[in-house]
Tab-separated table of C-alpha atoms in Angstrom:
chain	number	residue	atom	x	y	z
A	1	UNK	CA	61.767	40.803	147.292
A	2	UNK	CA	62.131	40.361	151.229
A	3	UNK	CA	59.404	39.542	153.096
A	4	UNK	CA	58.246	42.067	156.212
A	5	UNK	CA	57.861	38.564	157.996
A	6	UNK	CA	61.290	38.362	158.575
A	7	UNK	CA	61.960	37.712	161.987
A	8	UNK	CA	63.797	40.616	163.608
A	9	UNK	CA	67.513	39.823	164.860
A	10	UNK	CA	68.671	39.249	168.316
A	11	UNK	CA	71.705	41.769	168.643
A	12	UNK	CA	70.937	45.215	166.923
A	13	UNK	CA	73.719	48.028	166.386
A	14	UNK	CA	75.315	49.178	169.598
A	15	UNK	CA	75.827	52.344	167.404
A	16	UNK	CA	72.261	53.167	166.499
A	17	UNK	CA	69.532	54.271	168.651
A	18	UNK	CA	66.291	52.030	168.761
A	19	UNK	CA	64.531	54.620	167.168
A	20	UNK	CA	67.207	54.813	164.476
A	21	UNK	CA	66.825	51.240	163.909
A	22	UNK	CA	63.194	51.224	164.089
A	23	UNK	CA	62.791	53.665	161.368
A	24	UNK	CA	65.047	51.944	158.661
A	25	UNK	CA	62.928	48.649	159.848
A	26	UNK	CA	59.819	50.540	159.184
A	27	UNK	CA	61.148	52.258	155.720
A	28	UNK	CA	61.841	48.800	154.346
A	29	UNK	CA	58.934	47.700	154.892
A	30	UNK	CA	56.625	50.556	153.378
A	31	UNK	CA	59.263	50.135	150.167
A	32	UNK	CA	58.531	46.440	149.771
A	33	UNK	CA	55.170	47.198	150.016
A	34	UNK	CA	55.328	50.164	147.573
A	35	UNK	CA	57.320	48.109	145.088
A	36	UNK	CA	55.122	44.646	145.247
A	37	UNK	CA	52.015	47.268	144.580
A	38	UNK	CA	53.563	48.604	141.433
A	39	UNK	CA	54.570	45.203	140.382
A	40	UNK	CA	50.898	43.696	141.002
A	41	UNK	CA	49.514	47.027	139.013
A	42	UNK	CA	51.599	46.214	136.199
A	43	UNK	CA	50.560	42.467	135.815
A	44	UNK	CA	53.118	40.951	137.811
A	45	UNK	CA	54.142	39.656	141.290
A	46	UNK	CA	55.888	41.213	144.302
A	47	UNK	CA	58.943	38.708	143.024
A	48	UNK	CA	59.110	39.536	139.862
A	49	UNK	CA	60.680	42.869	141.532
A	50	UNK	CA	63.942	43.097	143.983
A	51	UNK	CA	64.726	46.024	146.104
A	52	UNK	CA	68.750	46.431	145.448
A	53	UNK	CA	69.688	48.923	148.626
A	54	UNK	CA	71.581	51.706	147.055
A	55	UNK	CA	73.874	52.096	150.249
A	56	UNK	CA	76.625	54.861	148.821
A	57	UNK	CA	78.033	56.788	151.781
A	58	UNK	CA	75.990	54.681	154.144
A	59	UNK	CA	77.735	53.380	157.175
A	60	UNK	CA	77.687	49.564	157.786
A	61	UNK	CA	76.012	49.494	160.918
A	62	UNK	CA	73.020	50.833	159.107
A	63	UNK	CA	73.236	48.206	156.293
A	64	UNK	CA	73.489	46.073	158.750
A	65	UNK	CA	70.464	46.627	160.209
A	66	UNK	CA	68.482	46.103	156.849
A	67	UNK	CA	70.263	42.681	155.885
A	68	UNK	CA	69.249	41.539	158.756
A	69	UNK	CA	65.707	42.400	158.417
A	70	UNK	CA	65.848	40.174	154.874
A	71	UNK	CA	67.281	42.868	152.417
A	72	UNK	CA	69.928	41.006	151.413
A	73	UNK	CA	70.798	43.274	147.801
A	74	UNK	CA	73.045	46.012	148.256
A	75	UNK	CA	74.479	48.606	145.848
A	76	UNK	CA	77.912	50.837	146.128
A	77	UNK	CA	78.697	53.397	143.488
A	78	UNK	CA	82.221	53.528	144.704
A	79	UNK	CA	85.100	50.474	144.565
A	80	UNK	CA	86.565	51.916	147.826
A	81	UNK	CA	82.940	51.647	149.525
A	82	UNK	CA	82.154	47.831	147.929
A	83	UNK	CA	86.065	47.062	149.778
A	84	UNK	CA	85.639	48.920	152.682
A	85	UNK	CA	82.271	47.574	154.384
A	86	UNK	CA	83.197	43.847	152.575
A	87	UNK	CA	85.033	42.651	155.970
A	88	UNK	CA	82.432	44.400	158.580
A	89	UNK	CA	79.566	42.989	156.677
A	90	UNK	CA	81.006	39.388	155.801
A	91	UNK	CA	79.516	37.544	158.468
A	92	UNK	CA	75.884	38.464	157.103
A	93	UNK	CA	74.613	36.573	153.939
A	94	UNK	CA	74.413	39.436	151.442
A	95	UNK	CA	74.677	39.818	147.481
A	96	UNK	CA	77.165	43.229	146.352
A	97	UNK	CA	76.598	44.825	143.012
A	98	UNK	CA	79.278	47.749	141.923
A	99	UNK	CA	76.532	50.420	140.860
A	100	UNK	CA	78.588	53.192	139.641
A	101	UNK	CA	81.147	53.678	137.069
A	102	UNK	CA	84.676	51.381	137.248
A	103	UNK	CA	87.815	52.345	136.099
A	104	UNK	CA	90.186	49.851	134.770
A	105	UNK	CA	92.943	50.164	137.303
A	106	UNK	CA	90.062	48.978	139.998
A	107	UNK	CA	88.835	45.939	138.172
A	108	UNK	CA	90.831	43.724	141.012
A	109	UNK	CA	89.645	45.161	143.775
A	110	UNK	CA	85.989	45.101	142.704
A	111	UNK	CA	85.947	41.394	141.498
A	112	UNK	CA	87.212	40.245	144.850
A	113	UNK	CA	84.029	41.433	146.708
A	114	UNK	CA	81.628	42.026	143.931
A	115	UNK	CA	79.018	39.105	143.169
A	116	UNK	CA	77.570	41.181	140.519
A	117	UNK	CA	78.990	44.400	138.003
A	118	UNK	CA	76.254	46.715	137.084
A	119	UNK	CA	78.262	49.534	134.996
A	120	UNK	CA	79.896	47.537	131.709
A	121	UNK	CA	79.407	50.158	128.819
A	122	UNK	CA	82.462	49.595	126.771
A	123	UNK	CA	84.545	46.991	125.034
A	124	UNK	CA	87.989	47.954	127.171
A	125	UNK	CA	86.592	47.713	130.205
A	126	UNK	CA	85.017	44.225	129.331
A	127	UNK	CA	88.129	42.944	128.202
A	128	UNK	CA	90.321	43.799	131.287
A	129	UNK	CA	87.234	42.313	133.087
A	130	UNK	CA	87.402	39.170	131.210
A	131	UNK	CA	91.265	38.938	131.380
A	132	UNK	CA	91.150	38.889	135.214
A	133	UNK	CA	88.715	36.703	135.222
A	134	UNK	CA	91.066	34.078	133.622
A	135	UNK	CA	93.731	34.627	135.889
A	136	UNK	CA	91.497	34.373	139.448
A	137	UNK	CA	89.775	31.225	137.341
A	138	UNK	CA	86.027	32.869	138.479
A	139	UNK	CA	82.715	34.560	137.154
A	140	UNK	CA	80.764	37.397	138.174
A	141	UNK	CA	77.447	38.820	136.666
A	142	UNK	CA	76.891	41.733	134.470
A	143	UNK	CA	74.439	44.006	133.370
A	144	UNK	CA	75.431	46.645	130.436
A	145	UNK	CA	74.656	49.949	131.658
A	146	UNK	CA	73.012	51.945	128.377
A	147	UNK	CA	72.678	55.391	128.645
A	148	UNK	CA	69.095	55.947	127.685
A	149	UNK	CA	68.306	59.595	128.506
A	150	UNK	CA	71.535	60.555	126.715
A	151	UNK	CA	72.832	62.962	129.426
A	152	UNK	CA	76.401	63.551	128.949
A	153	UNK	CA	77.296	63.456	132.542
A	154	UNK	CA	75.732	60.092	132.494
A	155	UNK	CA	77.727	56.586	132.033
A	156	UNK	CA	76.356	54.159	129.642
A	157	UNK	CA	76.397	53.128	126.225
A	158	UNK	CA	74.239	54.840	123.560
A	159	UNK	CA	71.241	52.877	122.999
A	160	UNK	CA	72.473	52.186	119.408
A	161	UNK	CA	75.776	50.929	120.386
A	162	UNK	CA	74.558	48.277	122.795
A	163	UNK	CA	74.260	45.123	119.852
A	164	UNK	CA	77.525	45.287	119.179
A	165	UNK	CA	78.689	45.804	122.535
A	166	UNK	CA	76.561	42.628	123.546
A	167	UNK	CA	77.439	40.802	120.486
A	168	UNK	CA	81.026	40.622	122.045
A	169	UNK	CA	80.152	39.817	125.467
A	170	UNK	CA	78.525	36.733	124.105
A	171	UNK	CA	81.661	34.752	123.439
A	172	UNK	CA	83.023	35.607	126.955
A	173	UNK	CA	81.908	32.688	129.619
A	174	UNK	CA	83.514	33.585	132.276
A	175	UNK	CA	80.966	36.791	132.250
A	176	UNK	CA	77.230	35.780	132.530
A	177	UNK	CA	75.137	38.856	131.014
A	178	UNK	CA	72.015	38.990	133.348
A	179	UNK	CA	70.066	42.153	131.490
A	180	UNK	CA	70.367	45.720	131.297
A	181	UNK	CA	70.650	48.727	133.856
A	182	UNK	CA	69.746	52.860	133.093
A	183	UNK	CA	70.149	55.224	135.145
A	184	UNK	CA	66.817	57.889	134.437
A	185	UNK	CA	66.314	60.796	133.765
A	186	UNK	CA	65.842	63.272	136.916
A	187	UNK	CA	62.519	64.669	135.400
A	188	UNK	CA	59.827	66.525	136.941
A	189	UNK	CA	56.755	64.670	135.457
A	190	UNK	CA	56.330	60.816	134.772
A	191	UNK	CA	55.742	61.894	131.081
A	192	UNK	CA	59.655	63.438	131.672
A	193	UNK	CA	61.188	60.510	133.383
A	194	UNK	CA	59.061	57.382	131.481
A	195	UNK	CA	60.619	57.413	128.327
A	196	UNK	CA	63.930	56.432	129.570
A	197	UNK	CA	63.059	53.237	130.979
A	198	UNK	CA	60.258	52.642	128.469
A	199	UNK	CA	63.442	52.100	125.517
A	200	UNK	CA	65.490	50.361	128.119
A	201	UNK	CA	62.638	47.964	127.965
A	202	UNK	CA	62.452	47.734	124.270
A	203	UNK	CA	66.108	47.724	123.649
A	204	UNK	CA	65.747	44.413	125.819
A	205	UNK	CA	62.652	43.354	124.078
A	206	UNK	CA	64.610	44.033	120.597
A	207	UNK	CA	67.942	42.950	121.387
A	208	UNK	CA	66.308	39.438	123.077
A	209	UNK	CA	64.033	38.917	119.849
A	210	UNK	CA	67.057	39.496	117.611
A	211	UNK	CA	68.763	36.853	119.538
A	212	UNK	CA	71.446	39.341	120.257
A	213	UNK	CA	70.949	39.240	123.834
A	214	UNK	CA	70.673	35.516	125.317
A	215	UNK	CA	67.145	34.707	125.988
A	216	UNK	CA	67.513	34.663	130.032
A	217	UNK	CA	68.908	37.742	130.354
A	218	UNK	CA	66.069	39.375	130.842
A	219	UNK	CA	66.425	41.936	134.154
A	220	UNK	CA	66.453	45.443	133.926
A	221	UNK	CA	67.898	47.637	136.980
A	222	UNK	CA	66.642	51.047	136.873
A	223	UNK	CA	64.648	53.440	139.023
A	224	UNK	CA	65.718	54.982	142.452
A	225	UNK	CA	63.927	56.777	144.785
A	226	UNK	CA	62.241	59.091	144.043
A	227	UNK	CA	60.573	57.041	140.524
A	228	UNK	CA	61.068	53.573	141.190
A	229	UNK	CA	57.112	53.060	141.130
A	230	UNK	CA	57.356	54.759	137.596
A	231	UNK	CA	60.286	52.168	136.481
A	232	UNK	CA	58.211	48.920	138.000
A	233	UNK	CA	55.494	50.275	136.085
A	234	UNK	CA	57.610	50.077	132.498
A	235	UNK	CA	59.350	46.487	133.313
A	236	UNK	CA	62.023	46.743	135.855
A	237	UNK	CA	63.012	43.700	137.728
A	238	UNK	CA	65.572	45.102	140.116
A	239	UNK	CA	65.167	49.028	141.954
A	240	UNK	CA	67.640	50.727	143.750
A	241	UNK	CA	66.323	52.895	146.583
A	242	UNK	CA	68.894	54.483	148.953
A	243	UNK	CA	67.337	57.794	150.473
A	244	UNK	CA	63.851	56.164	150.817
A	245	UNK	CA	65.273	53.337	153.286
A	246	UNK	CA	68.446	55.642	154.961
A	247	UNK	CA	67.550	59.213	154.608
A	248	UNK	CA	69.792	61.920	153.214
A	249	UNK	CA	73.025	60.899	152.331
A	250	UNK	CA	75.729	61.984	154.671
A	251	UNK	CA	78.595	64.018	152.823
A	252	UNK	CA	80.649	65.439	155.628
């Protein structure tokens, strides 16, 4: 997790207004300090948690502002966001994860400026993953999205499906399986929302102990803004918080 000691950078935005800046500044801050709370109240340390910045919509002089104030973990849901901002963020030392759901026809695109792939839930997409992986002779990270409140309008795998799913991933080097990402359910109460990271976290526990799942991939991604707290709370190693940091998304 970044520290709030970072030191501040010379050149801001010319884009942004000082109070602009000030407030994403100030946002980070109160989420690192939010998130190393929750880790420390569930028996853990403020590093056993990363903030990922969920940055969808978000313009890049904005990210900008937070990778240089040490938030270096950023999150699109969209290929043609993760390729767009790649070039006007380059010069900063940053770490992109593909969030949302990616269609097979975009795998190219996505492993060209994508250091990490949080979305595999099926064998066909792993495979055309894998194959272009060969050809550019590289790696990239995973995480197998599992759909644990069993929304339909959800990606993911079913819960149950996951071991097999896993099972083939293990004979694929070129792919290094870091743990498992859920997106939660958009309860009203934490006895609503908890139960679909709680069985993310046992799936891992399971699927680990069962030697399914390779010992040291042990990270779960899940919880946004509005429950990350809640997700630190039942084992999550990596939460993505967009609105918390940015404000509202913009959609014009």
């Amino acid at each position: 997790m970044s520290s709030p000691d970072t030191p501040e950078p010379q050149n801001a935005p010319d884009s942004l207004s000082p109070e602009a800046i000030a407030s994403i500044r100030d946002n980070l801050d109160e989420v690192a300090a939010r998130a190393a709370a929750a880790a420390e109240a569930s028996g853990r340390t403020s590093t056993d948690v990363q903030v990922l910045l969920a940055t969808k919509t978000q313009p890049a002089d904005k990210i900008r502002v937070a990778l240089e104030h040490g938030f270096t973990l950023i999150g699109e849901n969209k290929v043609q966001e993760l390729v767009g901002k790649a070039e006007e963020l380059a010069d900063l030392d940053h770490e992109a994860h593909l969030i949302g759901p990616l269609q097979k026809n975009k795998v190219n695109h996505t492993l060209r400026h994508a250091h990490c792939i949080q979305s595999v839930d099926n064998l066909e997409l792993v495979t055309k993953i894998n194959n272009r992986l060969e050809v550019l002779d590289s790696t990239v990270d995973i995480f197998v999205q599992v759909n644990t409140s069993r929304e339909d309008s959800k990606s993911g795998i079913a819960p149950e499906e996951a071991e097999g799913l896993i099972t083939e991933l293990r004979g694929l080097s070129r792919m290094k399986l870091r743990g498992l990402m859920t997106i939660g359910l958009p309860g009203r109460t934490p006895e609503e929302i908890r139960p679909s990271y709680s069985d993310l976290r046992e799936l891992r526990e399971k699927l680990i102990a069962s030697d399914v799942m390779p010992a040291e991939a042990t990270e779960l991604s899940m919880g946004m803004s509005n429950d990350f707290e809640l997700a630190i709370a039942e084992g999550a190693t990596m939460v993505r918080v967009g609105s918390s940091v940015f404000g509202a998304r913009d959609f014009s």
